[in-house]
XYZ file of C-alpha atoms in Angstrom:
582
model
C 20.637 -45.635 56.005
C 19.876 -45.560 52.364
C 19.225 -42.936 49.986
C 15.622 -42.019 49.475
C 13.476 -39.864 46.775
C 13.900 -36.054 47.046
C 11.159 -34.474 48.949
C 10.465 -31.390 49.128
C 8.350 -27.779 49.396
C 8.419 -24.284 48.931
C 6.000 -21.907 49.744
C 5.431 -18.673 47.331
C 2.929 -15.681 47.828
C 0.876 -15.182 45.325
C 0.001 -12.095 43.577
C -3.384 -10.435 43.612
C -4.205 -9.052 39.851
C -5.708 -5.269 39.833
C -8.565 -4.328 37.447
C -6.173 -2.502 34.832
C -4.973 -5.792 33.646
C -8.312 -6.140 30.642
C -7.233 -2.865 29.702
C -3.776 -3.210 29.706
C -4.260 -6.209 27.696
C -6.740 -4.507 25.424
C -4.032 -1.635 24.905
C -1.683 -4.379 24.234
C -3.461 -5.877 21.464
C -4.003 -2.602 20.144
C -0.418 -1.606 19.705
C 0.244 -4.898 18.708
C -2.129 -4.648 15.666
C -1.169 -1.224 14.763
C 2.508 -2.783 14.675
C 1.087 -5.809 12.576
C -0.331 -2.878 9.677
C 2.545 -0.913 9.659
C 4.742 -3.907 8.613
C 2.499 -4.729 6.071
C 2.565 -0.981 5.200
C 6.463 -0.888 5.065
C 8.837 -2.134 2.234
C 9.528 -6.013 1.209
C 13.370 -5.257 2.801
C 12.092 -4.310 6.066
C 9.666 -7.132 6.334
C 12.617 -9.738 4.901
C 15.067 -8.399 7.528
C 12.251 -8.527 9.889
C 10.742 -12.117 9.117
C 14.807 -13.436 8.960
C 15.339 -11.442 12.800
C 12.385 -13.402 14.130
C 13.584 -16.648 13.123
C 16.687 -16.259 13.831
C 15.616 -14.660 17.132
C 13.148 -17.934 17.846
C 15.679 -20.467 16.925
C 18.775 -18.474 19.144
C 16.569 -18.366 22.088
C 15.283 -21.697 21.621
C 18.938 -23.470 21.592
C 19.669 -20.755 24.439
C 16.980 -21.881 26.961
C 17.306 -25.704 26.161
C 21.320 -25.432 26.784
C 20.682 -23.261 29.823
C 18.494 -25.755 31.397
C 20.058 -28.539 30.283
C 23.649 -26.315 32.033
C 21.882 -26.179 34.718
C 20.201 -29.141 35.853
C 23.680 -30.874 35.259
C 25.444 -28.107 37.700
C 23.308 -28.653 40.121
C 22.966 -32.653 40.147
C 26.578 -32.992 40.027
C 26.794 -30.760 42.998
C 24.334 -32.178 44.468
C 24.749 -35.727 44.607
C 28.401 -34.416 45.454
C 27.150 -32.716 48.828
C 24.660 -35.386 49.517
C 26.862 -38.646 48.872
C 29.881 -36.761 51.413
C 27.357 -36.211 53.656
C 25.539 -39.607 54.185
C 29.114 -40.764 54.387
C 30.353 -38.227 56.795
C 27.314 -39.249 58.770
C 27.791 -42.740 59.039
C 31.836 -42.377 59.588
C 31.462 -39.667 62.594
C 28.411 -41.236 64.355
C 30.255 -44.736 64.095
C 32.087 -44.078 67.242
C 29.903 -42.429 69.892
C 27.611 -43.674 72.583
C 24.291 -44.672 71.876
C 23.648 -41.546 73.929
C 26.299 -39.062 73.340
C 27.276 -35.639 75.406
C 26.505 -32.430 73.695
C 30.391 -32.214 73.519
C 31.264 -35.596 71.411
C 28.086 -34.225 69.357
C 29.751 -30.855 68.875
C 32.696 -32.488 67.902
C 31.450 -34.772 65.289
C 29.784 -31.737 63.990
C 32.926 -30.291 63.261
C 34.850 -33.345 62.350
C 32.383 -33.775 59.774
C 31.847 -29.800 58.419
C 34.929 -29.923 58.015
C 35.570 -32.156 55.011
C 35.963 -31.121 51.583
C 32.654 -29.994 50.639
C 32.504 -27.502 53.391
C 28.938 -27.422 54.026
C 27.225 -26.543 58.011
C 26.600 -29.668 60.004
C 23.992 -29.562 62.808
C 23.684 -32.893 64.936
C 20.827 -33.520 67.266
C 20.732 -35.951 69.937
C 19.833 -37.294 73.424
C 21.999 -37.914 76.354
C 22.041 -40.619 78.901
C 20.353 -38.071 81.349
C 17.270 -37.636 78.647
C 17.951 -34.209 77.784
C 17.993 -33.352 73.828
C 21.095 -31.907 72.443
C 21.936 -29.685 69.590
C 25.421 -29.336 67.880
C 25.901 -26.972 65.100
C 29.085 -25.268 63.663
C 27.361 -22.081 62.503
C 24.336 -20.967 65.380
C 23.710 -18.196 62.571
C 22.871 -20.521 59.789
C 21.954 -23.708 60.975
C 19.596 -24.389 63.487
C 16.388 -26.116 64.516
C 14.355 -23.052 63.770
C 16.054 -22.651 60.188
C 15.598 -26.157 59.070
C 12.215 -26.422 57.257
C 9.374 -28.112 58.636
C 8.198 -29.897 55.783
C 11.691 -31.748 55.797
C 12.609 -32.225 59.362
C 8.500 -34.143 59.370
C 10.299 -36.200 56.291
C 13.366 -36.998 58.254
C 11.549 -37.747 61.338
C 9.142 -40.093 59.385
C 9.328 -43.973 59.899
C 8.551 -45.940 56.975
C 7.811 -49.807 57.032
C 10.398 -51.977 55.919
C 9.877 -54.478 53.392
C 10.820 -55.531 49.926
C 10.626 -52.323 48.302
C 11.635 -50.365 51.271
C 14.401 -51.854 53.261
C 15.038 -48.917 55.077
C 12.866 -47.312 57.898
C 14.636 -44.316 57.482
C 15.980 -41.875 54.093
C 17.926 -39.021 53.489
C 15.678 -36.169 52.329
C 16.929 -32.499 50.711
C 15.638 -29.460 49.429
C 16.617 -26.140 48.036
C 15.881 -23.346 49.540
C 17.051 -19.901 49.904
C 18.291 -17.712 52.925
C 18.914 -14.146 52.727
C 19.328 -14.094 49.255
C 21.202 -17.091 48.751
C 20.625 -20.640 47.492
C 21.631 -23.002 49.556
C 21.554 -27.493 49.801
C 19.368 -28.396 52.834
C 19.505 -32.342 53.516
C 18.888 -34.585 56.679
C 18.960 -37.637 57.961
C 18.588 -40.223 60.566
C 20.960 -42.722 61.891
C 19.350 -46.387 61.532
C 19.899 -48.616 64.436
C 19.587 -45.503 67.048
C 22.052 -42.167 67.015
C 22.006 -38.919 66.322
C 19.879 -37.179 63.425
C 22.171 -35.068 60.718
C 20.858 -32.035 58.513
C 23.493 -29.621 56.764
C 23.318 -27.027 54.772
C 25.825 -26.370 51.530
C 25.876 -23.114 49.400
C 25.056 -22.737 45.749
C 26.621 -19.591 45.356
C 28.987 -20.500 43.698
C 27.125 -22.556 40.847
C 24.587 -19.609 40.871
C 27.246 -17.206 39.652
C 28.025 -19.910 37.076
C 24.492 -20.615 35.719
C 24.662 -16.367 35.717
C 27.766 -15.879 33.510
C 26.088 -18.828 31.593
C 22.884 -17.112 31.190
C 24.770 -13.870 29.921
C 26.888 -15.474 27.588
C 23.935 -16.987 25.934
C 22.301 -14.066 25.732
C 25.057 -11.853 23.594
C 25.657 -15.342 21.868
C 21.515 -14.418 20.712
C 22.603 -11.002 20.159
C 24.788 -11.279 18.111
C 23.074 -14.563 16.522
C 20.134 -11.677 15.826
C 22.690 -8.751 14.355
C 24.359 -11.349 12.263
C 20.589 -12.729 11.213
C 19.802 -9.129 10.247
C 22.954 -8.711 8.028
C 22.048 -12.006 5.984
C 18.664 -10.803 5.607
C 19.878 -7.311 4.401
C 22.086 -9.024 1.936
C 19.362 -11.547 1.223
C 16.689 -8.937 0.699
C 19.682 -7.110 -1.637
C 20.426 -9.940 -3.308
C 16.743 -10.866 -4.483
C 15.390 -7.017 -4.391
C 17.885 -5.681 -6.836
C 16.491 -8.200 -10.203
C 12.609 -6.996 -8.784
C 13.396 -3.551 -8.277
C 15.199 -3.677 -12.096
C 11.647 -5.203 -13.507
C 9.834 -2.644 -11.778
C 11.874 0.054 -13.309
C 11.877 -1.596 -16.870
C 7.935 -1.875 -16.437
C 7.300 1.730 -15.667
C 9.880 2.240 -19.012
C 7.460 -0.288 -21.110
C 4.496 1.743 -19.838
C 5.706 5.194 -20.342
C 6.006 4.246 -24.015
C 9.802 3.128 -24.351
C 8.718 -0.372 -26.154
C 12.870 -1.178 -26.987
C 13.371 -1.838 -22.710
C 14.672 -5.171 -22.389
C 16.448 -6.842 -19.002
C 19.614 -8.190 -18.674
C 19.540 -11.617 -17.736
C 21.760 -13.907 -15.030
C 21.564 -16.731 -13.998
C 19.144 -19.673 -14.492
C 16.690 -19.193 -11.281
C 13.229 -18.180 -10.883
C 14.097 -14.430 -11.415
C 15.875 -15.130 -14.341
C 12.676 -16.604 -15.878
C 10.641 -13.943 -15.326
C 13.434 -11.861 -16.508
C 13.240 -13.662 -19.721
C 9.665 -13.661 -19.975
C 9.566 -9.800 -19.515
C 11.780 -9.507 -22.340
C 9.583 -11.688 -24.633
C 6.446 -9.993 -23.554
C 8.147 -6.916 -24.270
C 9.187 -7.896 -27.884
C 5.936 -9.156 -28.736
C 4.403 -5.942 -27.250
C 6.546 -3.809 -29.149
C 5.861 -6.100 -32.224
C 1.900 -6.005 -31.903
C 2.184 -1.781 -31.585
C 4.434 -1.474 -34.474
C 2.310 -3.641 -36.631
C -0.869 -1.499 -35.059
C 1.010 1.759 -35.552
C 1.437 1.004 -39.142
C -1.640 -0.202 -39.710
C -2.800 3.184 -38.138
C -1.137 5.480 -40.349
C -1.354 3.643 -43.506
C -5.294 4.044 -42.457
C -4.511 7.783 -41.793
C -2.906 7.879 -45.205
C -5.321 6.541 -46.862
C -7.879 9.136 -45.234
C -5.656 11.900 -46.351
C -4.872 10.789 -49.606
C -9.071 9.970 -50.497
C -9.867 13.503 -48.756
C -7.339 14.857 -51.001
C -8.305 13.369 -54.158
C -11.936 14.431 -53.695
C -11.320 17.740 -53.534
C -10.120 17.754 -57.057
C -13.466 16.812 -58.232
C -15.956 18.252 -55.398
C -14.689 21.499 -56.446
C -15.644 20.536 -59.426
C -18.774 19.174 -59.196
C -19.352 22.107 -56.432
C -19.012 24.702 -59.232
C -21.832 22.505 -61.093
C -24.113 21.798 -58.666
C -24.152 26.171 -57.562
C -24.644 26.616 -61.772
C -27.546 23.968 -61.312
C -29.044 25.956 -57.758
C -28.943 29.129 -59.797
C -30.766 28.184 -62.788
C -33.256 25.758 -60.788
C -36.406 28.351 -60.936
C -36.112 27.555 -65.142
C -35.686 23.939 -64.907
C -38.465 21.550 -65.497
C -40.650 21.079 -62.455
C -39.671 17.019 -62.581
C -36.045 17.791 -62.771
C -36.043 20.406 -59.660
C -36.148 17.965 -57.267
C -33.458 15.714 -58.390
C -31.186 18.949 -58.885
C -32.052 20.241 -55.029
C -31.461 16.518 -53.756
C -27.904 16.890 -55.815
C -27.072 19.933 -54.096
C -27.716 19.210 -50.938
C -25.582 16.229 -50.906
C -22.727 17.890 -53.016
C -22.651 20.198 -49.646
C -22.865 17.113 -47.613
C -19.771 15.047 -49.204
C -17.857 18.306 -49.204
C -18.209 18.987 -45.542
C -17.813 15.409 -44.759
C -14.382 15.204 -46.969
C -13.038 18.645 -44.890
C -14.124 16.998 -41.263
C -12.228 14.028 -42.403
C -8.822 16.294 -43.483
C -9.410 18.317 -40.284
C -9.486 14.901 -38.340
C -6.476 13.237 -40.178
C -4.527 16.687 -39.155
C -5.343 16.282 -35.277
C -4.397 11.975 -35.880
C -1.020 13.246 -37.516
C -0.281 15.782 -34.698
C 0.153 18.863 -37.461
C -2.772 20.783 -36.223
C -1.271 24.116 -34.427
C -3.165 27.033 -32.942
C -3.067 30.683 -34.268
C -3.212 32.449 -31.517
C -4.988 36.240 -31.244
C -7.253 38.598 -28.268
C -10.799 37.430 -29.145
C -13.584 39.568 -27.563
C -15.468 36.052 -26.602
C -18.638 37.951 -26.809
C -18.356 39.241 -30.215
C -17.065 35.761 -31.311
C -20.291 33.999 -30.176
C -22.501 36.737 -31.953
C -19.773 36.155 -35.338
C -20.612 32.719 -35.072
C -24.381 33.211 -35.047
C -24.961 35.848 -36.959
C -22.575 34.397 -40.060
C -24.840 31.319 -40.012
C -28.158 33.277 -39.727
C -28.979 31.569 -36.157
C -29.734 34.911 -34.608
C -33.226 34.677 -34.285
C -33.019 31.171 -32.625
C -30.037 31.491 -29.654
C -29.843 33.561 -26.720
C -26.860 35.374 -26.111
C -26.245 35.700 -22.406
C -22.536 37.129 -22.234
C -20.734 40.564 -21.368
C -18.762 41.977 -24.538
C -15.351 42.528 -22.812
C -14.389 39.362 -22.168
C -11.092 38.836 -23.745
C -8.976 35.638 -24.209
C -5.680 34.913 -25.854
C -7.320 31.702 -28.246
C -7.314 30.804 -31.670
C -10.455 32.161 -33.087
C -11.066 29.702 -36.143
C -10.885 26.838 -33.789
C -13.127 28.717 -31.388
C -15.685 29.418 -34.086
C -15.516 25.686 -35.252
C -16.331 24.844 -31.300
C -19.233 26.997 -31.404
C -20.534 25.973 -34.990
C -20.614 22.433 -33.889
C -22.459 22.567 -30.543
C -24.839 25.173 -31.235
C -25.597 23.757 -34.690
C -26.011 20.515 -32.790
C -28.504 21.954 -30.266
C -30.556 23.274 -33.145
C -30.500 20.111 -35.068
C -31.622 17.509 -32.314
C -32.510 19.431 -29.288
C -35.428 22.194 -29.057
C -35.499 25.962 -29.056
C -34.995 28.692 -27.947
C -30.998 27.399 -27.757
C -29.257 29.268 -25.191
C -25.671 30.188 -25.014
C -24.042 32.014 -21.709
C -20.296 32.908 -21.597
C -18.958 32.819 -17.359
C -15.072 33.090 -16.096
C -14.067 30.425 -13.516
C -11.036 29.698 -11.112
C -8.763 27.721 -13.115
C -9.860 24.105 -12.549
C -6.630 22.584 -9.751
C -4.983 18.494 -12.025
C -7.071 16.891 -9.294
C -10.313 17.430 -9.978
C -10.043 17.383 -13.478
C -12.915 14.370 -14.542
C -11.485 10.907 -15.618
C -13.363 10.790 -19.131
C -14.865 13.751 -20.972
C -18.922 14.290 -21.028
C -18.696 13.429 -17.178
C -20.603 16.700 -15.401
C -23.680 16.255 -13.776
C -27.068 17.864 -14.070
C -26.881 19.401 -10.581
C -23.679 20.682 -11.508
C -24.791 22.073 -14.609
C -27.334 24.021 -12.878
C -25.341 25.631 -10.238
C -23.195 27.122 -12.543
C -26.464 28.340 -14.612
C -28.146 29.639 -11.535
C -24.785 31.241 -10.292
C -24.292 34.880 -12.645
C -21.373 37.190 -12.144
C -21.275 38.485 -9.137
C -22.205 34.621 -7.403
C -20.428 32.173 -6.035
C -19.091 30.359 -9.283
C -18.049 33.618 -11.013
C -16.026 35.085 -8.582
C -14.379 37.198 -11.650
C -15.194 40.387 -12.524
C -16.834 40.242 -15.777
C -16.073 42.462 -18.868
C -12.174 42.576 -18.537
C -9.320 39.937 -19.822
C -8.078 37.796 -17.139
C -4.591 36.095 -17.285
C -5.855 33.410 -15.489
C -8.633 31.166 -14.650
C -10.745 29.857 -17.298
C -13.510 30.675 -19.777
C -16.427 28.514 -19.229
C -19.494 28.326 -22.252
C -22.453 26.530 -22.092
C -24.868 25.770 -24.762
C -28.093 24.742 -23.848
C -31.637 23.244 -25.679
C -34.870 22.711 -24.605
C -35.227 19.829 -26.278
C -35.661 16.220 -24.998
C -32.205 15.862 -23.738
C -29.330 12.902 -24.092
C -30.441 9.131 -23.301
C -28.080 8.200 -20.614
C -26.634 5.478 -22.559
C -25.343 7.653 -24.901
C -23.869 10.487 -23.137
C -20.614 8.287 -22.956
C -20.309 8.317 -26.487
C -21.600 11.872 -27.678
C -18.115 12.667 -29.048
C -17.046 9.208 -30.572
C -16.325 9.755 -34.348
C -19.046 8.855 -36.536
C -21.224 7.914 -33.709
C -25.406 7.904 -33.899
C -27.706 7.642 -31.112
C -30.282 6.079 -33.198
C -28.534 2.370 -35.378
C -31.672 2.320 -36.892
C -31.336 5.745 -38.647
C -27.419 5.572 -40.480
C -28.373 7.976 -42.730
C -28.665 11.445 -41.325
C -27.944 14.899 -42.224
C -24.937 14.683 -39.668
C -21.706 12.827 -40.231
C -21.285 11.899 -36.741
C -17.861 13.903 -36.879
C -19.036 17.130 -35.309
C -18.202 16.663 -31.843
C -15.815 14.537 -32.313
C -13.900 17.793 -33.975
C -14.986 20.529 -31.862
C -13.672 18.004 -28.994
C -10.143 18.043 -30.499
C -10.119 21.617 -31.350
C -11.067 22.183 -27.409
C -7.855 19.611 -26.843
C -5.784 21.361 -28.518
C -6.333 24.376 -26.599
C -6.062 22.835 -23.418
C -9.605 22.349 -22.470
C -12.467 20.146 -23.003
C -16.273 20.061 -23.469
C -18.948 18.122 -21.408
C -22.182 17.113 -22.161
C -25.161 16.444 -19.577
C -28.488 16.863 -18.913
C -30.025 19.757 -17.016
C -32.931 19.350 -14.782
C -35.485 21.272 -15.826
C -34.886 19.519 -19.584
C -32.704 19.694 -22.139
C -28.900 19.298 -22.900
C -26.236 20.905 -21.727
C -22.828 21.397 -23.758
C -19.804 23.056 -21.280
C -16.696 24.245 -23.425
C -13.628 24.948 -20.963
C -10.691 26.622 -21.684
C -8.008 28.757 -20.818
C -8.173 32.563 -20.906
C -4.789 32.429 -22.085
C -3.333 29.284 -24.529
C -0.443 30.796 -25.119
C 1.536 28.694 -22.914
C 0.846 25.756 -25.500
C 2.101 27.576 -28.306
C 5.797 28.413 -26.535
C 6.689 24.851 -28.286
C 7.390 24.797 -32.464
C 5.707 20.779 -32.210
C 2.464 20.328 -33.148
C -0.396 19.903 -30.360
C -1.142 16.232 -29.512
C -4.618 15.490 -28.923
C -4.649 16.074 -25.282
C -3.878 19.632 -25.627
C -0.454 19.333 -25.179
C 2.355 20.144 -27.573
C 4.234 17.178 -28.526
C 6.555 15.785 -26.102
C 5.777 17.873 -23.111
C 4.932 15.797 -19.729
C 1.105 15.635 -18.302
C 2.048 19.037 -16.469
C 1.468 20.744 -19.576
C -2.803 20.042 -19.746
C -5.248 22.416 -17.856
């Protein structure tokens, strides 16, 4: 009796899959994805201490399974062959003696003789005796019996191989593993060569089961705590490289919020150190480039200031002339008249171009300041007109009544400006209408000024008081909200490619035509004196023809006044945070 190759089967029911696995699945994959955005959604910590968990989590698992396995295959062959080699043995040692035909007794008691050796495993012996019949011996008729014995193996045992080189056995000892209420247990047989009995028996694995068990738990807190102690590296890891990034990001939102002198402290000599040390130098250079720039700026305000001041030494001057000249005109010699006129006219010219240019260097030095008083918006408008004899040539669509708490030399400049400027390029009749508005919420306040549409323009047109855009009753001063004026022409309207530039400084819609009666600082001014206040002016193009000027400010400025620093050009007094613009 030799040895022979393990043999063996198991049968397993299979499991019928229900319809709700697709959607299950589909659910799955849904969660799964919603789970992948979220982590991309989440901080750089979380996903470090998440990213170090996994593969910590892959590699613990990993050397858990392969040392499991490789636990238990060796618990189980050294058992085995242990069970197995005691068995054949036993066999061979307790069959040795009987009768080629032994009595059900000498078979029970080899059964026993061999069960009870030191591997303590059930022994069933069958046999024939001399009268034919077929005898079984077993020590435990609860365990180990015919019925209880597999099939599959008791065909093996039973087989009869032919015996030559390879094979010099007819017979081999065959075993599987199989499990009886619950527990694993060693089934093996085998057949006597030469004639005898045939063995099976039947050892436990309890015992090694509990063992691969404990094993199996103490792997798994072994990947517990393998996945905690992952975690902690990664927080300290994530600390460790977070703390330089989350020190640039802090020094960058300095550098942009205007603090040029924020510089990093630098350790170490690793990647984060180099860009620690580039920030610095970018930083230096940056603050280098804007001191040379501001300098260059207000030497070039300077020089503005100084030249506007010098020439109104000799404008007023040369005014003085130039009104003697106007006055005796009639009396000069028709050849001359001409040439004095042309003189006049540009005296005027240089002399309004050299106070825009001192009202512009005020608003680039930050000194300009508002005088604040209750203007009767209505009766400013028809000041405005009437002191510049436009009266015959705007419409006046406003209710007198209207009061606002605004500077009213500022507001007159405003007005000047844009309806002067509808006059000069656009068409009449030039009409001017004076509405109150909810105050405008930060939000939708337009990204660049000049950006209202045409449709929006003539909503608010169509809508009077009393409609949905004026939901303020007219002809009474209102704390809050905001007083909305819009000049309009008839004239041809703004090319589109200019209406982002309308109220650059010096700026001409036509290159071709540099000389004009404008000096392109008009808007430009009544732009900053709208700043100042808080508000701003747009510019578009209304449907029916014809552009559209929208001044917007508050019924009240007062709340930019509460400050003694000048206004900066965004309305604001010096200093105070982007909370304090309409």
């Amino acid at each position: 009796m030799t040895a022979g190759t393990p043999h063996g089967g198991g049968s397993g029911e299979g499991e019928q899959g229900t319809g709700d696995g697709g959607v299950s699945g589909g659910r799955l994959v849904r969660l799964l994805r919603r789970a992948a955005g979220l982590l991309r959604l989440t901080s750089l910590r979380l996903r470090l201490v998440v990213v170090f968990a996994l593969v910590a989590l892959t590699a613990a698992v990993s050397a858990s399974g392969i040392a499991y396995w490789l636990n238990r295959n060796t618990v189980l062959d050294r058992t085995q062959n242990a069970a197995l080699k005691d068995f054949r043995k036993s066999l061979e040692d307790s069959t040795h003696s009987l009768p080629l035909r032994p009595r059900c007794s000498e078979l029970q008691d080899a059964a026993r003789q061999m069960a009870a050796g030191p591997q303590n495993y059930t022994v069933l012996l069958i046999g024939v005796d001399s009268a034919g019949k077929e005898c079984a011996a077993t020590t435990d008729k609860t365990l180990l019996t015919l019925q209880t014995i597999p099939q599959s193996l008791r065909n093996a045992v039973d087989q009869v191989r032919p015996v030559d080189e390879n094979n010099l056995s007819a017979h081999h000892l065959y075993w599987q593993r199989n499990e009886v209420r619950g527990v694993p247990y060693l089934v093996a047989g085998a057949k006597v060569i030469g004639g005898g009995p045939t063995g099976y028996m039947m050892k436990s694995l309890a015992t090694e089961r509990q063992d691969l068990t404990s094993l199996g738990w103490s792997l798994g807190i072994a990947t517990a705590l393998a996945l905690v102690g992952s975690a902690l590296l990664a927080q300290a890891a994530a600390t460790t490289v977070l703390r330089p990034v989350q020190r640039l990001g802090y020094a960058a939102r300095q550098l942009g919020e205007g603090r040029l002198d924020t510089r990093l402290r630098v350790t170490g000599t690793d990647e984060l150190a180099d860009l620690s040390r580039t920030f610095n130098r970018t930083a230096e250079r940056l603050q280098q480039r804007v001191e040379e720039l501001s300098g260059r700026e207000a030497a070039s305000r300077r020089f503005v200031a100084d030249m506007s001041h010098e020439l109104r030494t000799p404008l007023t001057a040369i005014t003085a002339v130039t009104e003697v000249l106007e006055e005796e005109a009639d009396s000069l010699d028709p050849m001359i008249a001409p040439a004095v006129q042309l003189v006049v006219s540009e005296t005027r010219r240089l002399n309004d171009l050299v106070e825009n240019l001192m009202e512009v260097t005020r608003f680039d030095a930050g000194t300009a300041r508002l005088v604040l008083d209750y203007v009767d918006v209505a009766d400013q408008v028809t000041a405005c007109i009437d002191a510049r004899a436009w009266l015959d040539a705007v419409e006046l669509d406003a209710d007198r009544g209207t009061m606002a708490r605004l500077d009213p030399r500022r507001l007159d400049v405003i007005l000047a400006n844009l309806i002067g400027n509808a006059l000069k390029h656009g068409g009449s009749p030039v009409r001017v209408s004076v509405r109150t508005e909810p105050a405008e919420p930060a939000a939708a306040e337009p990204a660049a000024d000049g950006a209202e549409s045409a449709q929006q323009v003539a909503v608010a047109e169509e809508a009077g008081p009393g409609g949905d855009a004026d939901p303020f009753e007219q002809g009474r001063e209102l704390a809050g909200g905001q007083l909305v004026i819009r000049v309009r022409d008839h004239g041809p309207g703004i090319p589109e490619e200019v209406l982002p530039h309308v109220f650059d400084r010096f700026y001409k819609a036509s290159a071709s035509r540099p000389r004009s009666e404008g000096s392109g600082l008009g808007l430009s001014i009544a732009q900053e004196n709208a700043h100042i206040h808080g508000g701003r002016i747009s510019a578009a193009n209304h449907p029916e023809g014809g552009a559209v000027f929208t001044l917007r400010l508050p019924m009240d400025a007062s709340r930019l006044t509460d400050s003694d620093e000048p206004a900066d050009r965004g309305g604001r007094p010096t200093g105070e945070g982007p909370e304090g613009r309409r």
